[in-house]
PDB file of N, CA and C in Angstrom:
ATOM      1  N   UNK A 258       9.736  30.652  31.859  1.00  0.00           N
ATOM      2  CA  UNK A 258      11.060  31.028  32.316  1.00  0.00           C
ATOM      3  C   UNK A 258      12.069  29.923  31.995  1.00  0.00           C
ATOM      4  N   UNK A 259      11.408  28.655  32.005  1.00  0.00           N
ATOM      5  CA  UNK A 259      12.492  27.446  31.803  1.00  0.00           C
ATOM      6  C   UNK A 259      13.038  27.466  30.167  1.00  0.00           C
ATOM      7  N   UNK A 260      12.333  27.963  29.189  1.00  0.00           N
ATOM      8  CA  UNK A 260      12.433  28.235  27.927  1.00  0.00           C
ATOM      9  C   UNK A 260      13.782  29.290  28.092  1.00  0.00           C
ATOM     10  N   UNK A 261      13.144  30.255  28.380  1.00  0.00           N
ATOM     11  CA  UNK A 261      14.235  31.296  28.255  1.00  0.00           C
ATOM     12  C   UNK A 261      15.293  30.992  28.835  1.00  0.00           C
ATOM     13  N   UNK A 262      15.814  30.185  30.394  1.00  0.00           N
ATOM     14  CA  UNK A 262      17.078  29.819  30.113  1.00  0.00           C
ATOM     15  C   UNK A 262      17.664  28.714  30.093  1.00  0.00           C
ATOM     16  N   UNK A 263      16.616  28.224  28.867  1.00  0.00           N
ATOM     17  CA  UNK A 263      17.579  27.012  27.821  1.00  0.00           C
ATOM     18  C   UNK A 263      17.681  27.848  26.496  1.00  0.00           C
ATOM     19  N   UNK A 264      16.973  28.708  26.154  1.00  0.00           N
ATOM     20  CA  UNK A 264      17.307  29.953  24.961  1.00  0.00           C
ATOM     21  C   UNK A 264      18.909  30.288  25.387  1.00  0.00           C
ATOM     22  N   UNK A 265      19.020  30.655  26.811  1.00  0.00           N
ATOM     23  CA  UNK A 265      20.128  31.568  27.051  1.00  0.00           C
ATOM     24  C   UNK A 265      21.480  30.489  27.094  1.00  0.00           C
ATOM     25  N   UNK A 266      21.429  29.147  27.498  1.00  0.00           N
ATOM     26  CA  UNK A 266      22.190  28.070  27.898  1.00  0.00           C
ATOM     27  C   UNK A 266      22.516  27.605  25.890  1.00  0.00           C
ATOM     28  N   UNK A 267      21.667  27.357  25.143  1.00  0.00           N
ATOM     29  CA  UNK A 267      21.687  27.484  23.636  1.00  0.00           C
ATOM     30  C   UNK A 267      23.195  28.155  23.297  1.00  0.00           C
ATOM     31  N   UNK A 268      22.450  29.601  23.300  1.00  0.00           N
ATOM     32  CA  UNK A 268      22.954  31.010  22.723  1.00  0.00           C
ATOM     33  C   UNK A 268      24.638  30.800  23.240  1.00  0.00           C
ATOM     34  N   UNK A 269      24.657  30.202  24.818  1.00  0.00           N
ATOM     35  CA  UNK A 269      26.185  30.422  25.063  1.00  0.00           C
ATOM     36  C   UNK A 269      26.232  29.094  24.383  1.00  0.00           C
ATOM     37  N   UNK A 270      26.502  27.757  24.261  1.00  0.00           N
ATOM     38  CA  UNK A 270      27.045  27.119  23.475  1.00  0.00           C
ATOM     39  C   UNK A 270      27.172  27.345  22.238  1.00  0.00           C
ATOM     40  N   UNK A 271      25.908  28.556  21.867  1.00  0.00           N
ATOM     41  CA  UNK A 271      26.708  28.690  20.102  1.00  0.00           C
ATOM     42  C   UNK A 271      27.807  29.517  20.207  1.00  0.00           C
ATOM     43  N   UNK A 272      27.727  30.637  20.697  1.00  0.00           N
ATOM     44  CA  UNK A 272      28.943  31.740  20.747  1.00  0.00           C
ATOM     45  C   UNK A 272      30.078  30.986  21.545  1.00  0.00           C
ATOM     46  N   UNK A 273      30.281  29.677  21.457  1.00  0.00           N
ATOM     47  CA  UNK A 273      31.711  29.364  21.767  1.00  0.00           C
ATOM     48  C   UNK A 273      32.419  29.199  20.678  1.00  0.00           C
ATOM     49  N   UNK A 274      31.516  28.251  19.813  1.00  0.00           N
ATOM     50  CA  UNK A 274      32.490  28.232  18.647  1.00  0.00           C
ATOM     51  C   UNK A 274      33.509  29.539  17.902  1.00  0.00           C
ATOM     52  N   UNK A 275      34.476  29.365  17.293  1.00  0.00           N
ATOM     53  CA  UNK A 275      35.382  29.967  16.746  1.00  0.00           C
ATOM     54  C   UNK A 275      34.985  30.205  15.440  1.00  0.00           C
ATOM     55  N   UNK A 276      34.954  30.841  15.164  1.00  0.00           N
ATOM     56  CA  UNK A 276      34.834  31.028  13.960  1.00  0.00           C
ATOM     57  C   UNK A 276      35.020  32.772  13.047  1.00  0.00           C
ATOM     58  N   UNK A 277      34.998  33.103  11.667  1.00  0.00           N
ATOM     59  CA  UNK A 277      35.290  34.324  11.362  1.00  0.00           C
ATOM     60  C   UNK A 277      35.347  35.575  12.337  1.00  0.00           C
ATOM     61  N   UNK A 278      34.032  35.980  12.839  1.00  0.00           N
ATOM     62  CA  UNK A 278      33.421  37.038  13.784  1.00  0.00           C
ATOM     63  C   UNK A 278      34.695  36.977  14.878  1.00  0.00           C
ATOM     64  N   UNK A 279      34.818  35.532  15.294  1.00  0.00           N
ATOM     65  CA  UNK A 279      35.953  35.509  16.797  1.00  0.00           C
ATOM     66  C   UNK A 279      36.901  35.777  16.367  1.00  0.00           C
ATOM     67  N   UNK A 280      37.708  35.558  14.922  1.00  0.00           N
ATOM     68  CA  UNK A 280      38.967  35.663  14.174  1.00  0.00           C
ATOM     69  C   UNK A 280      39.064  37.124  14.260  1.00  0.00           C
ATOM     70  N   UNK A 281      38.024  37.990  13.350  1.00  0.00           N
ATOM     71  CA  UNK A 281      38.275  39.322  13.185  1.00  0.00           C
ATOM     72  C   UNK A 281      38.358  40.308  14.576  1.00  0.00           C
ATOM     73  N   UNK A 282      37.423  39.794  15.600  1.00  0.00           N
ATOM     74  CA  UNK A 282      37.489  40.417  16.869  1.00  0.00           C
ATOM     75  C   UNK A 282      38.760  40.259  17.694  1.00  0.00           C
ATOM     76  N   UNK A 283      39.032  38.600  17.439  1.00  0.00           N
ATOM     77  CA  UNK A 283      40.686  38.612  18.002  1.00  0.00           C
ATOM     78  C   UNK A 283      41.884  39.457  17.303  1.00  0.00           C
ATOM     79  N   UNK A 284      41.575  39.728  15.493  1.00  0.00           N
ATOM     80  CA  UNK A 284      42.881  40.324  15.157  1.00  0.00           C
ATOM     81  C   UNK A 284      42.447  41.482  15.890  1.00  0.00           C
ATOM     82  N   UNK A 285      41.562  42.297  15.922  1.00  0.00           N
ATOM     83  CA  UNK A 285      41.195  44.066  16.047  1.00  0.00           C
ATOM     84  C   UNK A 285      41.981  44.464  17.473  1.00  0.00           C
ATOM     85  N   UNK A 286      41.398  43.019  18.342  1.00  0.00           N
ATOM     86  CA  UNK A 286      42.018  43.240  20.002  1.00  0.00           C
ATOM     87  C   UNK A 286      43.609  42.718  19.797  1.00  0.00           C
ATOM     88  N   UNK A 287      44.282  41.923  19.195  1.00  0.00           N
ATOM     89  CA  UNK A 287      45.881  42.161  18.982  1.00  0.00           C
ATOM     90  C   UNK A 287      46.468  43.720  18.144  1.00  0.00           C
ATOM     91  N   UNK A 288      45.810  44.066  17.110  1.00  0.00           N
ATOM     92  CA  UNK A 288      46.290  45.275  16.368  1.00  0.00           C
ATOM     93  C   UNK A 288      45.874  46.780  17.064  1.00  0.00           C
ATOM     94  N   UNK A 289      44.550  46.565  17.771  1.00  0.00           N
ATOM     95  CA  UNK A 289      44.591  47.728  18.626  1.00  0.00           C
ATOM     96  C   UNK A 289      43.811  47.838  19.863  1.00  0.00           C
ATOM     97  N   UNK A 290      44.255  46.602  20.798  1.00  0.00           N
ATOM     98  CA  UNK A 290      44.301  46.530  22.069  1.00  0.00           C
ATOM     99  C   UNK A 290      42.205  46.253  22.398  1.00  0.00           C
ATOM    100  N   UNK A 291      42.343  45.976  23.665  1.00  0.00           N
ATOM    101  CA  UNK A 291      41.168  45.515  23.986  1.00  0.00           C
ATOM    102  C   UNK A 291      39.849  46.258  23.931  1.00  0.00           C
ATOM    103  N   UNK A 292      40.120  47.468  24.584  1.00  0.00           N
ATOM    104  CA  UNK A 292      38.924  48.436  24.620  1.00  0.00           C
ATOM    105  C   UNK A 292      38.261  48.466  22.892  1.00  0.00           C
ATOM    106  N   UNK A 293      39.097  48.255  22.045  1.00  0.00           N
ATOM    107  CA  UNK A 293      38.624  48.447  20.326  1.00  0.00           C
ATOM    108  C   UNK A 293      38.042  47.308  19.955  1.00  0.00           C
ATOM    109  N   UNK A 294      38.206  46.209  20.413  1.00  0.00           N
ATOM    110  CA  UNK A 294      37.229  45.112  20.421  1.00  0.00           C
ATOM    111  C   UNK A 294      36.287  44.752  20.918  1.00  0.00           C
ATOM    112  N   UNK A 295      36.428  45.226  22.230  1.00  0.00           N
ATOM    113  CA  UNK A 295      35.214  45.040  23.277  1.00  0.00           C
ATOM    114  C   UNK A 295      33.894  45.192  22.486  1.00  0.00           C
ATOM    115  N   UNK A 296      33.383  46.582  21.711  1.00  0.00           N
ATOM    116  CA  UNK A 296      31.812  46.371  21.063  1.00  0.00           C
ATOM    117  C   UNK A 296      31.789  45.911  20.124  1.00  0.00           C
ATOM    118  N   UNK A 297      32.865  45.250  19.520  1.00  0.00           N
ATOM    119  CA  UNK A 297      32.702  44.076  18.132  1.00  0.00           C
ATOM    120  C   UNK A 297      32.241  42.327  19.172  1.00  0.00           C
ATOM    121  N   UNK A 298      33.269  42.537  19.681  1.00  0.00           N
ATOM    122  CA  UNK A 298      32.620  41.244  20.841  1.00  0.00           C
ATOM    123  C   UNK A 298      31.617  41.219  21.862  1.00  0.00           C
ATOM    124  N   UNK A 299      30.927  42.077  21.755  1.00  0.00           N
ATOM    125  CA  UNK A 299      29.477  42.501  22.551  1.00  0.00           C
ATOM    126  C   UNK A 299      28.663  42.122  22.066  1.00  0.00           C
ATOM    127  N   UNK A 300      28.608  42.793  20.561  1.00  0.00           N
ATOM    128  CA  UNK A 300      27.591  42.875  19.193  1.00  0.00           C
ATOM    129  C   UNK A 300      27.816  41.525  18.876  1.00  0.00           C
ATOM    130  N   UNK A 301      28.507  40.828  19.128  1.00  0.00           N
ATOM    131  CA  UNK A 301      28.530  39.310  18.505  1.00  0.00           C
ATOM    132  C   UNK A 301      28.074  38.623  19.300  1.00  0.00           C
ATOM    133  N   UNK A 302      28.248  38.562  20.406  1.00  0.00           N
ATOM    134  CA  UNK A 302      27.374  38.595  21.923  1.00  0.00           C
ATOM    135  C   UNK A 302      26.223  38.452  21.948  1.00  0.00           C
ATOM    136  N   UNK A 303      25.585  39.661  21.528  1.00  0.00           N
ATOM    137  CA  UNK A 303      23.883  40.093  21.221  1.00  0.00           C
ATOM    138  C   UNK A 303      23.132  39.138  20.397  1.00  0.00           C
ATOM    139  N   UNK A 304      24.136  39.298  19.049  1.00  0.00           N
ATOM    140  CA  UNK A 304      23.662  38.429  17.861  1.00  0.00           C
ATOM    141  C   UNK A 304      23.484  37.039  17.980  1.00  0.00           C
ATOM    142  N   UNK A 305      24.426  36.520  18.393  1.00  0.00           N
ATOM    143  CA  UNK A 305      24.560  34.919  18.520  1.00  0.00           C
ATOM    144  C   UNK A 305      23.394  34.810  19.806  1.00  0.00           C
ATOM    145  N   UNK A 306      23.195  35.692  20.676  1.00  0.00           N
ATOM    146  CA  UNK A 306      22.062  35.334  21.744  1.00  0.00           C
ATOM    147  C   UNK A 306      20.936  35.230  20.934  1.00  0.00           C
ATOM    148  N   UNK A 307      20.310  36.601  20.676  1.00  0.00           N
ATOM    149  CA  UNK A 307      19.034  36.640  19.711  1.00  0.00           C
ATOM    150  C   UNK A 307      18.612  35.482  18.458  1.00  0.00           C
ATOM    151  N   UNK A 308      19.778  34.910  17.879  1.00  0.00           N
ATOM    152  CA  UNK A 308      20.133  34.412  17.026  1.00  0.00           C
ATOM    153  C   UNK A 308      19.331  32.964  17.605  1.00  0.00           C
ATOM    154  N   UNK A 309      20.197  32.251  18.910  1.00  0.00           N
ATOM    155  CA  UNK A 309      19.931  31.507  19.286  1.00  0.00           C
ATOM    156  C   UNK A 309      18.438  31.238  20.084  1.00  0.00           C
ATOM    157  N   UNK A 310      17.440  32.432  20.483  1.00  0.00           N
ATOM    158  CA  UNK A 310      16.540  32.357  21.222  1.00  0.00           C
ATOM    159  C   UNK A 310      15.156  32.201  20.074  1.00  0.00           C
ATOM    160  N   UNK A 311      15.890  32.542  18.670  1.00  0.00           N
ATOM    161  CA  UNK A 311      14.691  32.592  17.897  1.00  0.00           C
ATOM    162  C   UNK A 311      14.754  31.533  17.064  1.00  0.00           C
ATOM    163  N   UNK A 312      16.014  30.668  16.676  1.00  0.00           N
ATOM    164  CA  UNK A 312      15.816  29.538  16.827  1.00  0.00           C
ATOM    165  C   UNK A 312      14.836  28.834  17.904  1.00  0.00           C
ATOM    166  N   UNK A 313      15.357  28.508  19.162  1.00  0.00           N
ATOM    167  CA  UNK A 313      14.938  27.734  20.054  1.00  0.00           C
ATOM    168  C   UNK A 313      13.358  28.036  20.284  1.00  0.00           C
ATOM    169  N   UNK A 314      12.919  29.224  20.418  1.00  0.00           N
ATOM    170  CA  UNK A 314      11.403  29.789  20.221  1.00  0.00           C
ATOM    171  C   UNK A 314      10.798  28.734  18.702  1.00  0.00           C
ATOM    172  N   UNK A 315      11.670  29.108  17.793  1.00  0.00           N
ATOM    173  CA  UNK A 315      10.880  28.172  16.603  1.00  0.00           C
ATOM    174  C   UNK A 315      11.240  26.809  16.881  1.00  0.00           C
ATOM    175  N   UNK A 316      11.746  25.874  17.694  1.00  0.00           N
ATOM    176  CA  UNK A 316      11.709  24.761  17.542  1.00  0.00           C
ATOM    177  C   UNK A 316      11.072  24.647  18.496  1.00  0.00           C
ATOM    178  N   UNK A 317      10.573  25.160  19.964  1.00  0.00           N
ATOM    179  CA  UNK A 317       9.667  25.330  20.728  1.00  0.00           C
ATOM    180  C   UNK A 317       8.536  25.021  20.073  1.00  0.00           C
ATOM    181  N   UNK A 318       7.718  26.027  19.030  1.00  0.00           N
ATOM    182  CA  UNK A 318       6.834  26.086  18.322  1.00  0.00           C
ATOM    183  C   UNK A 318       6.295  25.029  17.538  1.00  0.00           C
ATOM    184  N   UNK A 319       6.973  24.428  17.130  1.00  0.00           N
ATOM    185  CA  UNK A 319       7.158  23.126  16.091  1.00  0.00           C
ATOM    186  C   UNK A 319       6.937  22.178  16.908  1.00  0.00           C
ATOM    187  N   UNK A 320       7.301  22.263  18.259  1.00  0.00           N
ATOM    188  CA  UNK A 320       7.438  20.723  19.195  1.00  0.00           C
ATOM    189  C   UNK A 320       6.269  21.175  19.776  1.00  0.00           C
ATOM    190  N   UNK A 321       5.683  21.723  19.903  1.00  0.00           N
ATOM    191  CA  UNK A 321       3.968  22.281  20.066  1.00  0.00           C
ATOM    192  C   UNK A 321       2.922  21.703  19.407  1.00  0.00           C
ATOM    193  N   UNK A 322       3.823  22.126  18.132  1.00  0.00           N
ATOM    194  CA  UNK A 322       2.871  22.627  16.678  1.00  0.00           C
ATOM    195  C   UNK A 322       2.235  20.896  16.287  1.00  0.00           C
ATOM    196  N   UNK A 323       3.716  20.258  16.231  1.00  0.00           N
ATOM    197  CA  UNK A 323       3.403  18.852  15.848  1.00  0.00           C
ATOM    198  C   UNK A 323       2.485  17.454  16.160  1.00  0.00           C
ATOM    199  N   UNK A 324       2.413  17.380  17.563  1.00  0.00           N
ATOM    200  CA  UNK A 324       1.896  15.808  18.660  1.00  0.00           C
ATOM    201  C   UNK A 324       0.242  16.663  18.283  1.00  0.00           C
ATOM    202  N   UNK A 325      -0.192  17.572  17.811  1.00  0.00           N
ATOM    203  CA  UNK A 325      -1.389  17.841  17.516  1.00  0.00           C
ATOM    204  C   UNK A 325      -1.863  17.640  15.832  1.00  0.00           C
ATOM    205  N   UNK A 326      -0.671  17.806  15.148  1.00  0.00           N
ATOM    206  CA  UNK A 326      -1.527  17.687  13.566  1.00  0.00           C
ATOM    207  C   UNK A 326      -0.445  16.434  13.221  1.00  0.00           C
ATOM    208  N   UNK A 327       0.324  15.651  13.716  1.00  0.00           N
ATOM    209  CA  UNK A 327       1.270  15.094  13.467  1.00  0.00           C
ATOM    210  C   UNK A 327       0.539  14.187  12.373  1.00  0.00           C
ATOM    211  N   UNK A 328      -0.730  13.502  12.235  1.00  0.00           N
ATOM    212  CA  UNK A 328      -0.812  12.713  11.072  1.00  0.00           C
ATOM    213  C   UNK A 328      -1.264  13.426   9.445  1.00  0.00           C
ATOM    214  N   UNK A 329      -1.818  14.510  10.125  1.00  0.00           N
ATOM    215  CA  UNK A 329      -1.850  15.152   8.630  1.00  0.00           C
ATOM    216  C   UNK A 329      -0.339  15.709   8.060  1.00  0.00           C
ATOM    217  N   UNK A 330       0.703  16.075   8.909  1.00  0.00           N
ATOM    218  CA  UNK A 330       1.912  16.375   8.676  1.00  0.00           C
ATOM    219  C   UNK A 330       2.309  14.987   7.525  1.00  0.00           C
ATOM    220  N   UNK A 331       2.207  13.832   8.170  1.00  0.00           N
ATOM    221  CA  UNK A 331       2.579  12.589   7.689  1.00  0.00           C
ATOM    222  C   UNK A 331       1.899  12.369   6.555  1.00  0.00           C
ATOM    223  N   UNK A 332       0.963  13.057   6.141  1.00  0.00           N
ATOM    224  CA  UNK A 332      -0.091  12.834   4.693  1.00  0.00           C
ATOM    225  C   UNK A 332       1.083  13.920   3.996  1.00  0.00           C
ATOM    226  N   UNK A 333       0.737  14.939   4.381  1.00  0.00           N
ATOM    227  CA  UNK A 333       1.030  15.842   3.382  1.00  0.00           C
ATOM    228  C   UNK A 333       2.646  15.366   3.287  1.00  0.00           C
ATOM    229  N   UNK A 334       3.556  14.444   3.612  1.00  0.00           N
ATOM    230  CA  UNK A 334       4.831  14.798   2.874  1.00  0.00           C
ATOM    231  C   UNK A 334       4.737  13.556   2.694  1.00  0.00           C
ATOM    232  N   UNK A 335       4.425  12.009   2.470  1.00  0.00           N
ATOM    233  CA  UNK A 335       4.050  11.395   1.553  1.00  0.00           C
ATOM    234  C   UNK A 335       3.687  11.619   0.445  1.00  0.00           C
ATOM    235  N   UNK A 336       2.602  12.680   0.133  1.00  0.00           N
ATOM    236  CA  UNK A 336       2.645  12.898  -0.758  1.00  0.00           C
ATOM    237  C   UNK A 336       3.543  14.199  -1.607  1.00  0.00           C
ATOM    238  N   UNK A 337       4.053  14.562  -0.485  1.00  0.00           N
ATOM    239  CA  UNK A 337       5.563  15.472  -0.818  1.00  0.00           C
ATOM    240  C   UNK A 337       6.306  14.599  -1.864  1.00  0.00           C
ATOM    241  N   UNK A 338       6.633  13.661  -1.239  1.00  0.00           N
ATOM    242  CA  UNK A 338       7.642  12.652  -1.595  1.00  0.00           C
ATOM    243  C   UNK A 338       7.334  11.884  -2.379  1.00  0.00           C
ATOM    244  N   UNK A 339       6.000  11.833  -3.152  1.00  0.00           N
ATOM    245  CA  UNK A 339       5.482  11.389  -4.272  1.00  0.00           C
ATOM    246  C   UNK A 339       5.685  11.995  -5.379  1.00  0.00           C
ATOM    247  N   UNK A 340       5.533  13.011  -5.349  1.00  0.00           N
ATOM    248  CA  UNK A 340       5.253  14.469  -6.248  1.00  0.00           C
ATOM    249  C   UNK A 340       6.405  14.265  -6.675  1.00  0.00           C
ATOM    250  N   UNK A 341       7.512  14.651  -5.939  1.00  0.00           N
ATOM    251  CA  UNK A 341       8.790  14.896  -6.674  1.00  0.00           C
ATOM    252  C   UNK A 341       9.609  13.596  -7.058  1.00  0.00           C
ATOM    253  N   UNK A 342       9.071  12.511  -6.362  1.00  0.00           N
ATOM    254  CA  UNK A 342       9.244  11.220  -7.095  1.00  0.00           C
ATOM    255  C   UNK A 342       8.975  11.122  -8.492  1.00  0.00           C
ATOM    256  N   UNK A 343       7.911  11.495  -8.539  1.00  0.00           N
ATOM    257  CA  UNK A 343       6.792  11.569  -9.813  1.00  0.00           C
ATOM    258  C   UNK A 343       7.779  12.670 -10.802  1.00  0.00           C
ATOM    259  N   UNK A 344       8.253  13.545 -10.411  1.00  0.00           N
ATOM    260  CA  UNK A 344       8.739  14.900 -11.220  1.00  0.00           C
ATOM    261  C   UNK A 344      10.268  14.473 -11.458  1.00  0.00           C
ATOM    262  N   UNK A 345      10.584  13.318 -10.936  1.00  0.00           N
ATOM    263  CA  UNK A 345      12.235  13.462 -10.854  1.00  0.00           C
ATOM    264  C   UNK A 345      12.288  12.234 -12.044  1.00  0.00           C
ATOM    265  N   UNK A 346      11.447  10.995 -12.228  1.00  0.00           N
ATOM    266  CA  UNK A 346      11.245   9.960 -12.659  1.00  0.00           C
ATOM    267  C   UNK A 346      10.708  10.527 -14.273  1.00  0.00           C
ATOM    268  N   UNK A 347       9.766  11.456 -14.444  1.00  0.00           N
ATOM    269  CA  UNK A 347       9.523  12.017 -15.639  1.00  0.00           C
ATOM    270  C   UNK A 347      10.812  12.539 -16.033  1.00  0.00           C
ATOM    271  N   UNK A 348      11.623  13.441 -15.417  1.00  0.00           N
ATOM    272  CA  UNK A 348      12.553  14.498 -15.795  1.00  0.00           C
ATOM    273  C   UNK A 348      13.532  13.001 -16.246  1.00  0.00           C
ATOM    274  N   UNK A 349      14.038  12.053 -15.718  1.00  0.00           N
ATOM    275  CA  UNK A 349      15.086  11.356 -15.999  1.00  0.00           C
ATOM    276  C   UNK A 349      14.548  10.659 -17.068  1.00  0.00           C
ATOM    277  N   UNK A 350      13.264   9.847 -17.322  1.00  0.00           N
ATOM    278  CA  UNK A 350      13.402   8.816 -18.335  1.00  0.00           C
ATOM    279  C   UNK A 350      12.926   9.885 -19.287  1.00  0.00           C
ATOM    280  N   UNK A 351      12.239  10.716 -19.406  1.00  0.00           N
ATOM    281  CA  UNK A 351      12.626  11.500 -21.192  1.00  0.00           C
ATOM    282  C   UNK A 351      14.191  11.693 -21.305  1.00  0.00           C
ATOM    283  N   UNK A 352      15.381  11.882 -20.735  1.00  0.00           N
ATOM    284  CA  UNK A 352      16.619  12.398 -20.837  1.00  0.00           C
ATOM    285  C   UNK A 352      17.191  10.721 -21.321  1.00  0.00           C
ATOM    286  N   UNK A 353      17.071   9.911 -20.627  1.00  0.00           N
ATOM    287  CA  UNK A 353      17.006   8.749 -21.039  1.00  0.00           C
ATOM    288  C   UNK A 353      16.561   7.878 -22.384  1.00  0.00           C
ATOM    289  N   UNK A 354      15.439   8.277 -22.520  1.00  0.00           N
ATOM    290  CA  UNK A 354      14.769   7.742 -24.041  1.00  0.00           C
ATOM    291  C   UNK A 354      15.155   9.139 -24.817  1.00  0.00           C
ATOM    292  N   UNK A 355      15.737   9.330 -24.702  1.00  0.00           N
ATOM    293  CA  UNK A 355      15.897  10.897 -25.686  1.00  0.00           C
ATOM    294  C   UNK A 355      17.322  10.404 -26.337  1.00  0.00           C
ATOM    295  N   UNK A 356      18.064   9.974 -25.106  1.00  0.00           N
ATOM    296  CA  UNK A 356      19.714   9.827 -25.262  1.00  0.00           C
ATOM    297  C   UNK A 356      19.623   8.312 -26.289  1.00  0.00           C
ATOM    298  N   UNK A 357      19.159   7.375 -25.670  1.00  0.00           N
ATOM    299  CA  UNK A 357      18.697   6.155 -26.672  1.00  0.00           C
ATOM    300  C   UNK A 357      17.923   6.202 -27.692  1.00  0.00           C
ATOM    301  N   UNK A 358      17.340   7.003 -27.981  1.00  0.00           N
ATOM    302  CA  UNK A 358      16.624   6.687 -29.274  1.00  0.00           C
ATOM    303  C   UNK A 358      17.491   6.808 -30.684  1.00  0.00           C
ATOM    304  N   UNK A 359      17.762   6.013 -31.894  1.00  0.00           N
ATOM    305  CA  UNK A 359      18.090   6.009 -33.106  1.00  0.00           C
ATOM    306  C   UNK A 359      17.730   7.312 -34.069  1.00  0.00           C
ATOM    307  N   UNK A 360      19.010   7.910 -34.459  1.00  0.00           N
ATOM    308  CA  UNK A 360      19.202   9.073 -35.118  1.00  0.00           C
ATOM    309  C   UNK A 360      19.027   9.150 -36.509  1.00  0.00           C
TER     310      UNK A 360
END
């Protein structure tokens, strides 16, 4: 239950922000009064809740998921971060000895 209302405590700090969705719902309720906005600002309501609970469920999950495999996590992106070390270092010095070499 404590999950769900920090899901719900989430969800209202996201739906404060301003943004497009609040823009278009505010022109609809100036151009044709409140009742015509009301289920555009419901539905945005809904969304930004759901939105926010399945976030917070997946970072729930993850903060679970992790203090149990946390050192193999730490293997595998070392060598994440090798790999594309490795792939980024090939990709640049052929572009490099390619650009320098005598024509």
């Amino acid at each position: 239950m404590q999950d769900f209302l920090g899901a719900m405590l989430f969800s209202i700090l996201l739906s404060i922000s301003f943004g497009p969705v609040a823009l278009t719902i505010l022109g609809q309720s100036i151009t044709h009064g409140f009742r015509s906005a009301l289920p555009g600002a419901l539905g945005a309501a809904v969304a930004d809740a759901l939105f926010a609970a399945v976030a917070f469920i997946g970072l729930k999950s993850i903060e679970a998921f992790w203090p149990a495999h946390y050192q193999w996590l730490a293997v595998a992106a070392v060598f994440y971060l090798f790999f594309f070390g490795g792939l980024t270092f090939t990709k640049n010095s052929r572009s490099v000895f390619t650009r320098c070499a005598p024509r």
